Coordinates of C-alpha atoms in Angstrom, one line a residue:
M1 CA -54.7 -34.8 13.7
M2 CA -51.5 -32.9 13.0
N3 CA -49.7 -36.0 12.2
S4 CA -51.6 -37.0 9.9
V5 CA -51.7 -33.3 8.0
V6 CA -47.9 -33.5 8.1
R7 CA -48.0 -36.7 6.1
M8 CA -50.2 -35.7 3.7
I9 CA -48.3 -32.8 2.3
L10 CA -45.0 -34.4 2.6
V11 CA -46.5 -37.2 0.0
V12 CA -47.3 -34.1 -2.1
G13 CA -44.4 -32.4 -1.8
A14 CA -42.2 -35.2 -2.9
V15 CA -44.0 -34.5 -6.6
V16 CA -44.0 -30.8 -6.7
G17 CA -40.1 -30.6 -5.9
A18 CA -40.9 -28.3 -2.9
V19 CA -42.8 -29.1 0.4
V20 CA -45.8 -26.6 0.3
A21 CA -49.3 -26.6 1.7
L22 CA -52.1 -26.8 -0.5
P23 CA -53.9 -24.9 -0.5
A24 CA -52.1 -21.4 0.2
R25 CA -54.6 -18.7 0.9
S26 CA -52.7 -16.7 2.7
A27 CA -48.7 -16.2 2.1
A28 CA -47.5 -14.6 -1.3
S29 CA -45.8 -17.8 -3.7
A30 CA -42.1 -17.6 -3.4
P31 CA -40.1 -16.8 -6.5
A32 CA -39.0 -20.1 -8.2
Q33 CA -35.5 -21.0 -9.0
P34 CA -34.7 -22.7 -12.3
D35 CA -31.8 -25.4 -12.0
R36 CA -30.0 -27.6 -14.2
S37 CA -32.9 -30.0 -15.2
G38 CA -35.1 -27.3 -16.7
L39 CA -37.4 -27.5 -13.4
A40 CA -38.3 -24.9 -11.1
W41 CA -38.2 -25.6 -7.2
T42 CA -39.2 -22.9 -4.7
G43 CA -37.1 -23.4 -1.6
R44 CA -40.2 -22.9 0.2
C45 CA -41.5 -25.6 3.3
A46 CA -44.8 -25.3 4.5
L47 CA -47.5 -26.5 7.0
D48 CA -50.8 -26.7 5.9
G49 CA -53.3 -26.8 9.0
V50 CA -56.0 -28.3 6.9
R51 CA -57.9 -24.3 6.5
G52 CA -54.8 -23.4 3.9
E53 CA -51.2 -22.3 4.6
R54 CA -50.0 -21.9 8.4
W55 CA -46.7 -20.8 8.2
A56 CA -44.2 -20.8 5.5
L57 CA -40.2 -21.2 5.7
Q58 CA -38.4 -19.4 2.9
T59 CA -34.6 -20.7 2.2
E60 CA -32.0 -19.1 -0.2
G61 CA -32.3 -22.2 -2.3
P62 CA -34.6 -25.4 -3.8
I63 CA -35.7 -27.7 -1.3
R64 CA -35.3 -31.3 -2.5
S65 CA -34.9 -32.9 0.9
S66 CA -38.0 -34.3 2.5
P67 CA -38.6 -33.1 6.0
A68 CA -39.0 -34.8 9.3
V69 CA -41.1 -34.3 12.2
A70 CA -39.3 -34.4 15.6
G71 CA -41.6 -33.7 18.6
E72 CA -42.1 -29.9 18.1
Q73 CA -39.5 -29.7 15.3
V74 CA -39.7 -29.9 11.7
L75 CA -36.4 -30.5 9.9
V76 CA -35.7 -30.0 6.2
G77 CA -32.7 -29.4 4.3
S78 CA -31.5 -26.7 1.4
D79 CA -29.6 -26.5 -1.5
D80 CA -28.5 -23.5 0.3
G81 CA -26.2 -25.9 2.3
A82 CA -27.6 -25.4 5.4
L83 CA -30.2 -27.6 7.8
Y84 CA -33.0 -25.9 9.3
A85 CA -35.3 -26.2 12.2
V86 CA -38.3 -24.5 12.7
D87 CA -41.3 -24.8 15.3
R88 CA -43.7 -26.9 14.4
R89 CA -46.7 -25.3 15.2
S90 CA -45.7 -21.1 14.4
G91 CA -43.1 -21.9 11.8
A92 CA -40.1 -19.7 14.0
L93 CA -36.9 -20.6 13.3
R94 CA -35.0 -22.4 16.0
W95 CA -31.8 -23.0 14.3
R96 CA -30.0 -23.1 11.0
T97 CA -26.8 -25.1 10.5
P98 CA -24.4 -24.3 7.2
L99 CA -23.0 -27.5 6.1
D100 CA -20.2 -28.4 3.1
S101 CA -22.6 -28.5 0.3
P102 CA -26.4 -28.7 -0.6
V103 CA -28.2 -30.6 2.0
T104 CA -30.4 -33.0 -0.5
G105 CA -30.6 -35.9 1.7
S106 CA -33.7 -35.9 4.0
P107 CA -33.2 -35.5 7.7
V108 CA -33.4 -38.7 10.1
V109 CA -33.9 -38.3 13.5
D110 CA -33.1 -40.5 16.7
G111 CA -33.4 -39.2 20.3
D112 CA -31.2 -36.1 20.6
R113 CA -29.2 -36.8 17.2
V114 CA -30.2 -35.6 13.3
F115 CA -28.4 -37.5 10.9
V116 CA -28.1 -35.9 7.0
T117 CA -26.7 -36.3 4.0
T118 CA -25.1 -34.0 1.7
A119 CA -24.6 -33.9 -2.1
G120 CA -20.6 -33.6 -1.6
N121 CA -20.8 -37.0 0.0
R122 CA -20.9 -36.4 3.2
L123 CA -22.7 -37.7 6.4
W124 CA -23.6 -35.4 9.6
A125 CA -24.5 -35.8 12.9
L126 CA -25.7 -32.8 14.6
A127 CA -27.6 -32.1 17.9
A128 CA -31.5 -31.9 17.4
A129 CA -31.5 -29.6 20.6
D130 CA -29.3 -26.4 18.8
G131 CA -28.3 -28.1 15.2
A132 CA -24.7 -28.4 16.7
P133 CA -22.5 -30.2 14.3
L134 CA -21.3 -33.2 16.6
W135 CA -19.4 -35.5 13.8
S136 CA -19.2 -35.8 10.2
V137 CA -18.0 -38.9 7.8
D138 CA -16.6 -38.2 4.3
G139 CA -18.0 -40.2 1.6
G140 CA -15.4 -40.0 -0.6
T141 CA -15.0 -37.9 -4.0
H142 CA -18.1 -36.8 -5.6
V143 CA -18.3 -38.3 -9.0
R144 CA -20.9 -36.2 -11.2
L145 CA -23.3 -38.2 -12.7
R146 CA -24.4 -37.8 -16.0
G147 CA -27.7 -36.1 -17.1
A148 CA -29.3 -33.5 -15.3
W149 CA -30.8 -35.5 -12.5
D150 CA -28.1 -35.4 -10.1
L151 CA -30.2 -33.7 -7.8
F152 CA -30.4 -35.8 -4.3
A153 CA -28.4 -37.7 -2.2
S154 CA -28.9 -41.2 -0.3
T155 CA -30.8 -40.7 3.0
P156 CA -29.1 -42.2 5.8
L157 CA -30.4 -45.4 7.3
L158 CA -30.3 -45.7 11.3
V159 CA -30.4 -49.5 12.2
G160 CA -29.5 -49.8 16.3
H161 CA -26.2 -48.0 16.5
T162 CA -25.2 -48.3 12.9
V163 CA -25.9 -45.6 10.3
V164 CA -26.1 -46.6 6.6
F165 CA -25.6 -44.3 3.3
G166 CA -24.4 -44.9 -0.4
S167 CA -22.3 -42.2 -1.9
S168 CA -21.7 -41.3 -5.7
D169 CA -18.2 -42.2 -5.2
G170 CA -19.8 -46.2 -5.9
R171 CA -19.1 -46.8 -2.1
I172 CA -21.7 -47.8 0.9
R173 CA -21.0 -47.1 3.7
A174 CA -21.7 -48.0 7.6
V175 CA -20.7 -46.0 10.3
D176 CA -20.9 -46.2 14.0
R177 CA -24.5 -43.8 15.3
D178 CA -22.4 -42.3 18.3
S179 CA -18.7 -41.6 16.9
G180 CA -19.0 -41.7 13.3
G181 CA -16.7 -44.6 13.3
E182 CA -16.5 -46.9 10.2
A183 CA -18.1 -50.0 10.8
W184 CA -18.0 -51.5 7.1
T185 CA -17.8 -50.4 3.7
F186 CA -18.9 -51.9 0.5
E187 CA -17.3 -51.3 -3.3
A188 CA -20.4 -51.3 -5.6
G189 CA -18.7 -50.0 -8.3
E190 CA -21.5 -47.6 -9.4
P191 CA -22.8 -44.1 -7.9
I192 CA -25.1 -44.8 -5.2
R193 CA -27.9 -42.2 -5.0
A194 CA -31.4 -44.4 -3.3
S195 CA -31.2 -44.8 0.4
P196 CA -30.9 -48.7 1.9
S197 CA -33.9 -50.4 2.9
A198 CA -33.3 -52.8 6.3
Y199 CA -34.8 -56.3 6.5
R200 CA -33.9 -58.9 9.0
G201 CA -30.5 -60.1 8.4
G202 CA -29.3 -57.2 5.6
F203 CA -29.7 -54.2 3.4
V204 CA -31.2 -53.6 0.1
V205 CA -29.9 -50.5 -2.3
G206 CA -30.2 -49.7 -5.9
G207 CA -26.9 -48.2 -7.9
M208 CA -27.4 -45.7 -10.7
G209 CA -25.4 -48.5 -13.0
G210 CA -28.5 -50.5 -12.7
H211 CA -28.0 -52.8 -10.2
V212 CA -29.6 -53.9 -6.7
F213 CA -27.5 -55.1 -4.3
N214 CA -27.7 -57.4 -1.2
L215 CA -25.9 -56.8 1.8
D216 CA -25.8 -58.5 4.9
D217 CA -25.4 -56.8 8.3
E218 CA -21.6 -56.9 7.8
G219 CA -21.5 -55.2 4.3
R220 CA -21.0 -58.3 2.2
L221 CA -22.5 -59.2 -0.9
K222 CA -25.2 -61.8 -0.5
W223 CA -26.4 -60.9 -4.6
K224 CA -26.3 -58.6 -6.9
A225 CA -29.6 -58.5 -9.3
A226 CA -29.5 -56.6 -13.0
T227 CA -32.8 -54.6 -13.1
D228 CA -34.2 -54.1 -16.7
G229 CA -32.2 -50.3 -16.9
V230 CA -29.0 -52.0 -17.2
R231 CA -29.9 -52.6 -21.2
H232 CA -30.2 -49.4 -21.7
D233 CA -28.0 -47.1 -23.5
F234 CA -27.5 -43.2 -22.7
A235 CA -26.1 -42.3 -25.7
R236 CA -28.7 -43.4 -27.7
D237 CA -31.7 -42.5 -25.5
G238 CA -30.7 -39.1 -24.7
Y239 CA -31.3 -39.4 -21.0
D240 CA -30.8 -42.0 -18.0
R241 CA -32.9 -44.9 -17.9
T242 CA -30.6 -46.9 -15.8
A243 CA -30.0 -45.5 -12.9
V244 CA -32.0 -47.1 -9.8
Q245 CA -32.6 -43.9 -7.6
A246 CA -36.0 -45.0 -5.9
S247 CA -35.7 -47.0 -2.4
A248 CA -36.5 -50.7 -2.0
A249 CA -40.1 -51.1 -0.4
I250 CA -39.6 -55.2 1.4
A251 CA -42.8 -57.1 1.7
H252 CA -43.9 -60.3 2.0
G253 CA -40.5 -61.9 1.0
L254 CA -40.6 -59.5 -1.9
R255 CA -38.0 -56.9 -2.7
L256 CA -39.7 -53.9 -4.6
L257 CA -37.9 -51.4 -6.5
G258 CA -40.9 -49.3 -9.0
I259 CA -42.8 -52.0 -10.5
E260 CA -40.1 -54.7 -11.0
V261 CA -39.9 -57.4 -8.7
V262 CA -35.9 -58.3 -8.2
E263 CA -36.1 -61.0 -5.9
R264 CA -38.3 -63.2 -3.5
M265 CA -36.5 -63.8 0.1

């Protein structure tokens, strides 16, 4: 029952920009923090026990990271530059680990390790038990994206012993789960903020330049497809209609991004 409740909250939180319980009956609302996009983010993570807000974690910055549940812990990143772990039932803080920059990627848990990306183009591996940093990988020089929507990092994808993630420097990287050692790097030529999606034999990921890349397990390009976004002009439209920030959904031989069918496998 508890698992289904958590999933419900995560879906709602992705829409409103912070993970909050619905309805919140007992705790006072956190002050909203406006950012450069003009939206307000509360910096608040909460768990709904069906009967209203059960507990809340207030961070010192907006929360754009989606929480992950790992056993009895809930993990979530904040724009204050830290990754938090709280008790799933009580909301008590178990640990807080400051990282290099806003934690805008969502944490991925694999056994005793947590993998998370930051806005500063760095992938971190931490111990799930206490948040101790184990290693980190530099994702290259951060390239500031046009417009106001440079808000999210590419959430890492774990496949076997390989962690795959994109960077705003235009590269897709794969590193070893245990050591962080480089497995391969692909030059996409445009910033990558979307999270990779895996299928048997490769990965699919979208770029901020409006293209979708299909790579094999060794990081070699299978094909590159242009979405409708490449036809849009930022200067003319006044906002970014080019970027592919959503992750691909792969089912029954189709790769889907938004409502556009990119390729049949």
